[in-house]
Coordinates of C-alpha atoms (C1' of nucleotides) in Angstrom, one line a residue:
Chain B
M183 CA -3.9 -28.0 -17.3
V184 CA -4.4 -26.9 -14.1
T185 CA -2.2 -28.2 -11.5
G186 CA 0.8 -26.0 -11.1
I187 CA 2.2 -25.4 -14.3
D188 CA 2.6 -28.1 -16.6
I189 CA 3.6 -28.0 -19.9
P190 CA 0.0 -28.6 -22.0
E191 CA 0.2 -32.2 -24.1
G192 CA 1.8 -31.6 -27.4
Y193 CA 2.9 -28.5 -26.3
D194 CA 6.3 -27.4 -28.3
P195 CA 7.4 -24.4 -27.4
K196 CA 8.2 -23.2 -30.6
A197 CA 4.8 -24.0 -33.2
F198 CA 3.1 -22.1 -29.9
A199 CA 1.6 -18.4 -30.3
P200 CA 4.8 -16.2 -28.9
F201 CA 4.5 -14.3 -26.5
A202 CA 6.5 -11.3 -26.4
V203 CA 7.9 -9.9 -23.5
T204 CA 8.9 -6.1 -22.4
V205 CA 9.8 -3.2 -20.2
D206 CA 8.2 -0.4 -20.1
L207 CA 9.6 1.9 -16.9
A208 CA 7.1 6.0 -15.9
V209 CA 10.7 6.8 -15.1
F210 CA 9.4 10.1 -12.7
T211 CA 11.7 13.4 -11.3
V212 CA 10.4 16.6 -9.5
R213 CA 11.6 19.6 -11.6
Q214 CA 10.9 23.5 -10.6
A215 CA 8.5 22.2 -8.6
A216 CA 6.5 19.4 -10.9
L217 CA 6.0 16.4 -11.6
H218 CA 8.1 15.0 -14.6
V219 CA 8.3 11.7 -16.5
L220 CA 10.8 10.5 -19.3
L221 CA 9.2 10.3 -22.7
V222 CA 10.7 8.3 -26.0
R223 CA 9.8 9.6 -29.4
R224 CA 8.3 5.9 -31.5
G225 CA 10.8 6.3 -34.6
Q226 CA 8.6 3.2 -36.5
A227 CA 6.0 1.3 -37.6
P228 CA 3.4 1.8 -34.3
F229 CA 2.6 5.3 -33.0
A230 CA 5.0 6.7 -35.3
G231 CA 6.3 9.7 -34.0
A232 CA 3.8 9.4 -30.8
W233 CA 5.6 9.5 -28.1
A234 CA 5.5 6.6 -25.2
L235 CA 7.4 4.8 -22.3
P236 CA 11.0 4.1 -22.8
G237 CA 11.4 -0.1 -22.6
G238 CA 12.8 -2.8 -24.2
F239 CA 11.8 -6.3 -24.8
V240 CA 12.7 -8.8 -21.5
L241 CA 15.9 -10.4 -23.5
P242 CA 16.8 -14.5 -23.0
D243 CA 18.2 -14.6 -20.8
E244 CA 17.7 -12.0 -18.4
S245 CA 15.0 -11.2 -16.2
A246 CA 12.3 -8.4 -15.9
E247 CA 14.1 -6.2 -13.5
R248 CA 17.9 -6.7 -15.2
A249 CA 16.0 -5.8 -17.8
A250 CA 14.2 -2.7 -16.2
L251 CA 17.7 -1.5 -14.9
R252 CA 19.4 -2.0 -18.7
E253 CA 16.9 0.2 -19.7
L254 CA 17.2 2.5 -17.4
A255 CA 20.9 3.2 -17.6
E256 CA 20.8 3.5 -21.4
E257 CA 17.9 6.1 -20.8
T258 CA 18.6 8.1 -18.2
G259 CA 22.8 7.0 -19.9
L260 CA 23.7 7.1 -16.1
S261 CA 26.1 3.5 -15.5
R262 CA 25.2 0.6 -13.9
E263 CA 26.4 1.5 -10.9
R264 CA 24.8 4.7 -10.5
A265 CA 21.2 3.3 -11.5
A266 CA 21.6 0.3 -9.5
G267 CA 21.4 2.6 -7.0
L268 CA 17.8 4.1 -8.3
H269 CA 14.6 3.0 -6.7
L270 CA 13.4 1.0 -9.4
E271 CA 9.8 -0.7 -8.3
Q272 CA 7.9 -3.7 -10.2
L273 CA 4.5 -2.2 -11.2
R274 CA 2.4 -3.9 -12.4
T275 CA 1.8 -5.9 -15.6
Y276 CA -0.4 -5.4 -18.1
S277 CA -0.9 -8.2 -21.0
D278 CA -4.7 -6.7 -22.8
P279 CA -3.7 -9.2 -26.0
E280 CA -4.5 -6.1 -27.8
R281 CA -2.6 -4.1 -26.4
D282 CA 0.3 -3.8 -28.7
P283 CA -0.8 -4.4 -33.4
R284 CA 1.2 -6.2 -34.9
M285 CA 1.7 -9.3 -32.1
R286 CA 1.7 -11.1 -28.3
V287 CA 3.0 -8.7 -26.3
V288 CA 3.0 -8.7 -22.5
S289 CA 4.5 -5.6 -20.7
V290 CA 6.4 -5.5 -16.9
A291 CA 5.5 -1.9 -15.9
F292 CA 8.6 -0.6 -13.7
A293 CA 8.3 3.1 -12.0
A294 CA 11.6 4.3 -11.8
L295 CA 11.9 8.2 -9.2
V296 CA 15.6 9.3 -9.9
P297 CA 17.2 12.3 -8.1
D298 CA 16.6 16.5 -9.5
L299 CA 18.2 16.4 -12.7
P300 CA 20.1 14.5 -14.6
E301 CA 20.2 16.7 -17.6
P302 CA 17.5 16.7 -20.1
R303 CA 18.8 13.0 -21.4
G304 CA 22.0 11.7 -23.5
G305 CA 20.1 8.0 -24.7
G306 CA 21.2 5.4 -26.2
D307 CA 20.2 5.8 -30.0
A308 CA 19.4 9.2 -32.0
A309 CA 16.3 8.7 -30.1
E310 CA 14.4 11.7 -29.3
A311 CA 14.0 11.8 -25.3
Q312 CA 12.7 14.4 -22.6
W313 CA 11.2 14.9 -19.5
A314 CA 7.5 16.5 -19.4
P315 CA 5.3 16.9 -16.7
V316 CA 3.1 14.7 -16.3
A317 CA 0.2 16.8 -16.8
S318 CA 1.3 17.2 -20.4
A319 CA 1.9 13.8 -21.0
V320 CA -1.5 12.6 -22.8
S321 CA -2.5 10.8 -25.8
L322 CA 1.0 7.9 -25.9
A323 CA 1.3 5.0 -27.0
F324 CA 0.1 2.4 -26.3
D325 CA -1.2 1.4 -23.3
H326 CA 1.6 4.1 -21.8
G327 CA -1.2 6.1 -21.0
R328 CA -2.7 3.8 -18.1
I329 CA 0.1 2.4 -17.4
L330 CA 1.6 6.8 -16.6
A331 CA -1.7 6.6 -15.1
D332 CA -1.4 4.2 -12.2
A333 CA 2.1 4.8 -12.2
R334 CA 1.7 8.3 -10.5
R335 CA -1.4 7.3 -8.3
R336 CA 1.1 4.0 -7.0
I337 CA 3.9 6.9 -6.2
G338 CA 1.4 8.7 -4.4
D339 CA 0.0 6.1 -2.6
K340 CA 3.5 4.9 -1.3
L341 CA 4.9 8.6 -0.4
E342 CA 2.3 7.8 2.5
Y343 CA 3.4 4.2 3.9
T344 CA 7.7 4.2 3.2
S345 CA 10.5 6.2 2.3
L346 CA 9.9 6.6 -0.8
A347 CA 10.0 10.5 -1.4
T348 CA 13.5 10.5 -0.6
G349 CA 14.4 8.3 -3.7
F350 CA 13.6 12.2 -5.4
C351 CA 16.4 13.5 -3.3
P352 CA 19.9 13.4 -3.6
P353 CA 22.2 11.5 -1.5
E354 CA 22.2 14.9 0.8
F355 CA 18.5 17.4 1.5
T356 CA 17.4 19.6 3.4
L357 CA 13.9 19.3 4.9
G358 CA 12.8 22.2 2.9
E359 CA 13.6 19.4 -0.3
L360 CA 12.2 16.9 0.9
Q361 CA 8.5 18.0 1.5
Q362 CA 9.4 19.7 -2.3
V363 CA 8.4 16.1 -3.2
Y364 CA 5.4 15.9 -1.3
E365 CA 3.5 18.8 -2.1
T366 CA 4.5 18.3 -5.6
V367 CA 3.5 15.0 -5.9
W368 CA 0.4 15.3 -3.9
G369 CA -0.6 18.8 -5.3
V370 CA -0.7 20.1 -1.9
P371 CA 0.9 23.1 0.6
L372 CA 2.1 21.2 3.8
D373 CA 2.5 23.1 6.8
R374 CA 6.0 23.1 7.5
P375 CA 6.4 23.4 11.0
N376 CA 3.8 20.3 10.7
F377 CA 5.8 18.4 7.8
R378 CA 9.6 18.9 9.9
R379 CA 8.2 17.5 13.0
K380 CA 5.9 15.0 11.6
V381 CA 9.7 13.1 9.7
L382 CA 11.8 13.5 12.2
A383 CA 9.3 11.8 14.8
T384 CA 8.9 9.0 12.6
P385 CA 12.0 6.5 13.4
G386 CA 14.8 5.9 10.0
F387 CA 12.8 8.1 8.3
V388 CA 15.8 11.0 8.4
E389 CA 18.7 10.5 9.9
P390 CA 20.7 14.7 10.2
V391 CA 24.5 14.2 8.0
G392 CA 27.5 14.8 10.3
G393 CA 28.6 18.8 10.8
A394 CA 26.3 21.5 11.2
A395 CA 26.7 21.1 7.1
P396 CA 24.6 24.6 6.0
R397 CA 22.9 24.6 2.5
R398 CA 23.4 24.0 -0.7
T399 CA 24.8 27.6 -2.3
G400 CA 22.8 30.0 -3.7
G401 CA 20.3 30.0 -0.7
R402 CA 18.6 32.8 0.2
G403 CA 17.2 32.3 3.2
K404 CA 18.7 30.5 6.9
P405 CA 20.5 27.4 5.7
A406 CA 19.2 24.5 6.4
A407 CA 20.4 21.2 7.5
L408 CA 20.9 18.4 5.4
Y409 CA 19.3 14.8 6.5
R410 CA 19.7 11.7 4.2
A411 CA 18.0 8.8 4.1
G412 CA 16.9 6.6 6.6
R413 CA 17.2 3.0 6.8
A414 CA 13.1 2.7 7.5
A415 CA 11.5 1.9 4.1
V416 CA 8.4 1.6 5.6
L417 CA 6.9 4.4 7.9
H418 CA 5.8 4.4 11.0
P419 CA 3.4 5.9 11.8
P420 CA 3.0 6.9 8.1
L421 CA 2.9 10.2 6.9
L422 CA -0.5 10.6 5.9
R423 CA -1.9 12.3 2.6
P424 CA -4.5 15.5 3.8
A425 CA -8.3 14.2 3.6
A426 CA -8.5 15.0 -0.7
D427 CA -12.6 16.3 1.5
S428 CA -14.9 14.5 3.2
S429 CA -16.7 11.0 2.0
E430 CA -15.2 10.2 -1.1
G431 CA -14.8 6.6 -0.8
G432 CA -12.3 5.7 -3.9
C433 CA -12.9 3.1 -6.0
Chain J
M125 CA 15.8 -1.0 -29.1
V126 CA 15.9 1.5 -26.7
T127 CA 13.0 3.7 -28.7
G128 CA 9.5 1.7 -26.6
I129 CA 9.4 -1.3 -28.0
D130 CA 9.8 -1.4 -31.5
I131 CA 10.2 -5.1 -32.9
P132 CA 14.2 -5.6 -32.9
E133 CA 15.7 -5.8 -36.4
G134 CA 15.3 -8.8 -38.4
Y135 CA 12.7 -9.9 -35.2
D136 CA 11.0 -13.1 -36.4
P137 CA 8.0 -14.6 -33.6
K138 CA 8.5 -18.4 -34.7
A139 CA 12.3 -17.9 -34.5
F140 CA 13.6 -16.2 -31.7
A141 CA 13.3 -18.2 -28.7
P142 CA 9.4 -17.7 -26.5
F143 CA 8.3 -16.9 -23.5
A144 CA 6.0 -19.0 -21.6
V145 CA 3.7 -16.5 -20.1
T146 CA 1.3 -18.6 -16.8
V147 CA -0.1 -17.2 -13.8
D148 CA 0.4 -18.3 -10.0
L149 CA -3.0 -17.3 -7.8
A150 CA -2.3 -17.3 -4.3
V151 CA -6.1 -17.5 -2.6
F152 CA -5.7 -17.2 0.5
T153 CA -8.9 -18.1 2.9
V154 CA -9.4 -17.3 7.1
R155 CA -10.7 -20.6 8.6
Q156 CA -10.4 -21.3 11.8
A157 CA -8.4 -18.3 13.8
A158 CA -5.8 -19.1 10.9
L159 CA -4.8 -17.2 7.1
H160 CA -5.4 -21.3 4.8
V161 CA -4.4 -21.0 1.0
L162 CA -4.8 -23.2 -1.5
L163 CA -2.6 -25.6 -2.9
V164 CA -2.2 -28.0 -5.1
R165 CA -0.3 -31.5 -5.8
R166 CA 2.0 -31.5 -9.1
G167 CA 1.6 -34.4 -11.2
Q168 CA 3.7 -34.0 -13.4
A169 CA 8.4 -33.3 -14.0
P170 CA 9.7 -31.4 -11.8
F171 CA 8.8 -31.2 -8.3
A172 CA 5.7 -33.6 -8.5
G173 CA 5.0 -34.6 -5.0
A174 CA 5.6 -31.4 -4.2
W175 CA 2.8 -28.1 -3.7
A176 CA 2.5 -25.8 -5.3
L177 CA 0.0 -22.6 -5.7
P178 CA -2.5 -23.0 -8.6
G179 CA -2.2 -21.9 -11.6
G180 CA -1.9 -21.8 -15.4
F181 CA -0.9 -21.1 -19.0
V182 CA -2.4 -17.5 -20.4
L183 CA -3.6 -18.7 -24.0
P184 CA -3.0 -16.6 -26.8
D185 CA -6.4 -14.7 -26.5
E186 CA -7.0 -13.3 -22.9
S187 CA -5.2 -11.7 -20.8
A188 CA -3.7 -12.5 -17.4
E189 CA -6.2 -11.0 -15.8
R190 CA -8.4 -12.9 -17.5
A191 CA -7.0 -16.1 -16.8
A192 CA -6.6 -15.9 -12.8
L193 CA -9.8 -15.1 -13.3
R194 CA -10.1 -18.7 -15.3
E195 CA -7.7 -20.8 -12.6
L196 CA -9.6 -18.9 -9.6
A197 CA -13.1 -20.4 -11.3
E198 CA -11.5 -24.2 -11.9
E199 CA -10.1 -23.9 -8.3
T200 CA -12.7 -22.6 -5.9
G201 CA -15.6 -24.7 -7.7
L202 CA -17.4 -21.7 -7.9
S203 CA -18.8 -20.4 -11.5
R204 CA -17.4 -17.6 -13.5
E205 CA -19.8 -15.2 -12.0
R206 CA -19.3 -16.1 -8.6
A207 CA -15.6 -15.9 -8.9
A208 CA -16.0 -12.9 -10.8
G209 CA -17.1 -11.3 -6.9
L210 CA -14.2 -12.6 -5.7
H211 CA -11.3 -10.0 -5.0
L212 CA -9.0 -10.8 -7.0
E213 CA -5.8 -8.6 -7.9
Q214 CA -2.2 -8.8 -9.7
L215 CA 0.3 -9.4 -7.4
R216 CA 3.3 -9.0 -9.4
T217 CA 5.5 -10.6 -12.5
Y218 CA 8.3 -13.4 -11.3
S219 CA 10.1 -13.7 -14.1
D220 CA 14.2 -15.5 -13.3
P221 CA 15.2 -16.9 -15.9
E222 CA 15.9 -20.2 -13.9
R223 CA 12.6 -19.9 -12.8
D224 CA 11.6 -23.0 -13.8
P225 CA 13.4 -25.6 -15.2
R226 CA 11.9 -26.7 -18.5
M227 CA 11.6 -23.2 -20.2
R228 CA 11.4 -20.0 -20.1
V229 CA 8.1 -19.1 -18.0
V230 CA 7.4 -15.4 -16.7
S231 CA 4.5 -16.0 -14.2
V232 CA 2.3 -13.1 -13.5
A233 CA 1.1 -13.6 -9.8
F234 CA -2.6 -13.2 -8.1
A235 CA -3.8 -12.8 -4.9
A236 CA -7.2 -14.1 -3.8
L237 CA -9.3 -13.5 -1.2
V238 CA -12.1 -15.9 -0.5
P239 CA -14.9 -15.8 2.3
D240 CA -14.9 -18.4 4.3
L241 CA -14.7 -21.7 2.7
P242 CA -15.9 -22.7 -0.3
E243 CA -15.2 -26.8 1.1
P244 CA -12.0 -28.4 0.5
R245 CA -12.1 -28.6 -2.9
G246 CA -14.2 -29.5 -6.5
G247 CA -11.0 -28.3 -8.4
G248 CA -11.1 -29.7 -12.3
D249 CA -9.5 -32.5 -12.6
A250 CA -8.0 -35.2 -10.8
A251 CA -4.6 -33.2 -9.0
E252 CA -5.2 -32.8 -5.5
A253 CA -5.9 -29.3 -3.4
Q254 CA -6.5 -29.0 -0.2
W255 CA -6.5 -25.3 2.5
A256 CA -3.6 -25.4 4.2
P257 CA -2.1 -22.9 7.2
V258 CA -0.1 -20.5 5.4
A259 CA 2.9 -21.7 8.1
S260 CA 2.8 -25.1 7.3
A261 CA 3.5 -23.7 3.5
V262 CA 7.1 -24.8 3.6
S263 CA 8.2 -26.2 0.5
L264 CA 6.9 -25.4 -2.3
A265 CA 7.8 -26.7 -5.7
F266 CA 9.6 -23.4 -8.0
D267 CA 9.5 -20.2 -7.0
H268 CA 6.3 -20.4 -5.5
G269 CA 7.5 -20.0 -1.5
R270 CA 7.8 -16.6 -1.9
I271 CA 4.9 -15.5 -4.4
L272 CA 3.4 -16.8 -1.2
A273 CA 5.6 -14.7 1.0
D274 CA 5.1 -11.9 -1.2
A275 CA 1.5 -12.2 -1.3
R276 CA 0.8 -12.6 2.2
R277 CA 3.5 -9.5 2.6
R278 CA 1.3 -7.6 0.6
I279 CA -2.3 -8.4 1.8
G280 CA -1.0 -7.9 5.9
D281 CA 0.0 -4.2 4.5
K282 CA -2.9 -3.6 1.8
L283 CA -5.8 -4.2 5.7
E284 CA -4.0 -1.0 6.5
Y285 CA -5.4 1.0 4.1
T286 CA -7.9 -0.3 2.4
S287 CA -11.4 -1.8 2.7
L288 CA -9.4 -5.5 1.9
A289 CA -10.1 -7.3 4.7
T290 CA -14.5 -7.7 3.8
G291 CA -13.3 -9.9 0.8
F292 CA -12.7 -12.1 3.0
C293 CA -16.0 -12.2 5.1
P294 CA -19.6 -13.1 3.3
P295 CA -21.6 -10.6 1.8
E296 CA -22.6 -10.1 5.3
F297 CA -21.0 -10.0 8.6
T298 CA -20.8 -8.8 12.0
L299 CA -18.1 -6.7 13.1
G300 CA -16.9 -9.7 15.4
E301 CA -16.0 -11.7 12.3
L302 CA -14.9 -8.4 9.8
Q303 CA -12.0 -8.4 13.9
Q304 CA -11.4 -12.0 13.9
V305 CA -9.6 -11.1 9.8
Y306 CA -7.7 -8.5 11.2
E307 CA -6.2 -10.8 13.9
T308 CA -5.4 -13.7 11.9
V309 CA -3.7 -12.4 9.7
W310 CA -1.7 -10.0 11.6
G311 CA -1.3 -12.1 14.0
V312 CA -2.2 -9.7 16.6
P313 CA -5.0 -9.4 18.8
L314 CA -7.1 -6.2 19.2
D315 CA -9.2 -4.7 21.5
R316 CA -12.9 -4.7 20.4
P317 CA -14.2 -1.4 21.7
N318 CA -12.0 0.8 20.1
F319 CA -11.9 -1.8 16.1
R320 CA -15.7 -1.5 16.6
R321 CA -15.2 3.1 17.1
K322 CA -12.2 2.8 14.2
V323 CA -14.0 0.8 11.5
L324 CA -18.1 2.9 12.6
A325 CA -15.7 5.7 12.2
T326 CA -13.8 5.1 8.6
P327 CA -16.7 6.5 6.2
G328 CA -17.3 3.7 3.6
F329 CA -16.2 0.3 5.1
V330 CA -18.9 -0.8 6.3
E331 CA -22.6 0.5 6.5
P332 CA -25.5 -1.3 8.2
V333 CA -27.6 -3.7 6.7
G334 CA -31.2 -3.6 7.1
G335 CA -33.8 -4.9 9.2
A336 CA -32.3 -5.3 13.3
A337 CA -31.1 -8.8 12.1
P338 CA -29.4 -11.4 15.1
R339 CA -26.4 -13.1 14.1
R340 CA -26.3 -16.6 11.8
T341 CA -27.7 -19.2 14.0
G342 CA -26.0 -20.4 17.3
G343 CA -23.8 -17.7 18.4
R344 CA -23.4 -18.0 22.1
G345 CA -23.7 -14.5 23.2
K346 CA -25.1 -10.6 22.3
P347 CA -26.2 -11.2 18.5
A348 CA -24.1 -8.9 16.6
A349 CA -25.8 -6.6 13.2
L350 CA -24.8 -6.9 10.7
Y351 CA -22.7 -5.3 8.3
R352 CA -21.4 -5.4 4.5
A353 CA -19.5 -4.0 2.4
G354 CA -18.9 -0.4 2.4
R355 CA -18.0 1.6 -0.8
A356 CA -15.1 3.0 -0.4
A357 CA -11.7 0.7 -1.9
V358 CA -9.4 2.7 0.5
L359 CA -9.9 3.7 4.2
H360 CA -9.4 7.1 5.7
P361 CA -7.9 7.2 8.5
P362 CA -5.8 3.8 8.0
L363 CA -6.6 1.2 10.1
L364 CA -2.9 0.8 11.9
R365 CA -1.5 -1.9 12.8
P366 CA -0.3 -1.5 16.4
A367 CA 2.5 -1.0 15.8
A368 CA 5.5 -3.7 15.7
D369 CA 7.9 -2.6 18.8
S370 CA 9.8 -0.1 18.4
S371 CA 12.4 0.7 15.9
E372 CA 12.3 -1.9 13.2
G373 CA 12.8 0.1 9.5
G374 CA 11.2 -3.0 8.3
C375 CA 13.5 -3.6 4.6
Chain K
dG124 C1' 22.3 48.0 7.8
dC125 C1' 17.1 47.2 7.1
dC126 C1' 14.2 43.8 4.8
dT127 C1' 12.7 39.6 2.1
dT128 C1' 13.7 35.0 2.8
dT129 C1' 14.0 30.5 4.9
dA130 C1' 14.1 27.8 9.1
dT131 C1' 12.7 26.3 12.9
dA132 C1' 10.9 26.1 17.9
dG133 C1' 7.1 26.3 20.5
dT134 C1' 1.8 27.4 21.6
dC135 C1' -2.5 25.1 22.2
dA136 C1' -7.0 23.4 21.5
dA137 C1' -9.3 20.0 19.0
dT138 C1' -8.6 14.6 17.9
dC139 C1' -8.0 10.8 17.9
dT140 C1' -5.7 6.4 20.6
dG141 C1' -5.0 3.0 24.2
dA142 C1' -6.6 0.8 28.0
dC143 C1' -10.4 -0.4 30.4
dT144 C1' -15.1 -0.7 32.8
dA145 C1' -19.9 -1.3 32.7
dT146 C1' -23.8 -2.4 30.6
dT147 C1' -27.3 -5.2 27.2
dT148 C1' -28.5 -9.5 25.5
dA149 C1' -28.4 -14.1 23.7
dC150 C1' -27.2 -19.0 25.5
dG151 C1' -26.9 -22.8 28.0
dG152 C1' -27.3 -25.6 31.4
dT153 C1' -30.1 -26.9 36.5
Chain F
dA10 C1' -38.3 -20.0 35.8
dC11 C1' -33.0 -18.2 37.5
dC12 C1' -28.3 -18.5 37.4
dG13 C1' -23.9 -18.4 34.9
dT14 C1' -21.7 -17.7 31.6
dA15 C1' -20.3 -14.9 26.6
dA16 C1' -20.1 -11.7 24.3
dA17 C1' -21.6 -7.0 21.7
dT18 C1' -22.0 -2.8 22.4
dA19 C1' -21.2 1.6 25.6
dG20 C1' -19.1 5.1 27.6
dT21 C1' -14.5 6.9 29.5
dC22 C1' -10.2 9.2 30.4
dA23 C1' -6.0 9.9 30.2
dG24 C1' -1.8 10.7 27.2
dA25 C1' -0.5 11.6 22.1
dT26 C1' -0.2 13.2 18.3
dT27 C1' -2.6 16.9 14.5
dG28 C1' -3.9 21.6 12.9
dA29 C1' -3.6 25.4 13.1
dC30 C1' -1.5 29.4 13.9
dT31 C1' 3.1 32.7 16.2
dA32 C1' 8.1 33.8 17.3
dT33 C1' 12.0 34.0 16.8
dA34 C1' 16.9 33.0 14.5
dA35 C1' 20.0 33.4 10.1
dA36 C1' 21.2 34.5 5.7
dG37 C1' 21.5 37.4 1.2
dG38 C1' 20.2 41.7 -1.2
dC39 C1' 20.3 45.9 -2.0

DNA sequence: GCCTTTATAGTCAATCTGACTATTTACGGT
DNA sequence: ACCGTAAATAGTCAGATTGACTATAAAGGC
């Protein structure tokens, strides 16, 4: 069966050991200067009581993207329409035969970014759910620890060369808030004047909002100008993260 | 079924409409200053006679990665060991319910990079296969046109901030050959002295090979020094592609 | 009204980039 | 052997970008 994806000889869908296909979501938000991820407590059999990434089965007539969007809405408590406005991107697929002890489950992982804090929770059923600082999200069920780590790295990387960071911000935001996102995800402080210069010099990243709108009430300093996300999805030139020192190399 | 991936109530693996899981491969190489992709001719039912990306079913006891590696070896005619040395990375998963008219098939797509030209072919069975310039690879079977386009874009993007380009080169290569890769994939000419300066200034990208080795016989000019891939996988700073002009934005 | 806080403007040297020019060292004839 | 051409490598230089700062402006809290 080398040529394209031809059904193997004698293949009978009902007889062949089936694959279940699921989606798993790493839903991130920035709260109080820390990156948080949405976790749910498992109630059932394998890893009962353990924390896991939210997710669920892909239904027979929907794509993984649709399933992910559905789960995202359910889990965050947002309407399907509001959820559709969030940044949701496919991360990668995890298919180790041993990743679920019950049966063969292939999971398509997604990363989602939500603005501030649409309250701790309010999901679909009785399951417990919470925002947890990514640093404290350890020993998750299944291979979710790895999925989370992969998602975290991907988000950090994409912050450099895409306008992804605006996905963490409300529709209108200040450059200070945007900088907070970068500092929080990367874990490094950035120089404020230089950050603003770079962001403003990158075409299509942000655009000023109309009136001379002051900052959200409650601020302690000079009011900041408001911006909204520009139409650029990819940043030219990129906003490079400070080199993590010298000859690292990475791998 | 919101909490993690719990088996839905009354779920019976054999009864539930099953998903088939396949892998599809976009195998790229650079030949005669053009980016080529490996295509196979379909012999069977849907899209019979059409060109398609090579691929096949994920077997019940292997991961998608293993299946992809297996297919890559079969398709290129390389041994499993040699194939394991090639760059092979997961691209993304395609799961539109309508993507295969026969049944529900979820496909995990991979992109692979192979050096020069391991001969046009010599695959596993009688299927026809060939290297085709990506520009001429149109109207492929299934959604393979889209997969190919996605793979192409991803490769181009990753050339900027990873050492991916060395995956197109033999173990030892000249900077001229490396530059060829960039120019071919990006479709833009690069200034040679500047390219060399940038590559050499990026730590871990390439390292000079021992002796004062001359270029492969047959060259017409001054022999070039040989380099091999360094240990850096990610480039700091990146080798940015010339801005495709002004306010494009992308999407 | 001060003082603190945060935003925004501006400066300046070091570095990087892009566009070139120059030199070196092969190969191919003649 | 000599000359012309091709390709690699070295070097130059002005303009743009960056990183590290300093200065000024505009709130809000006593």
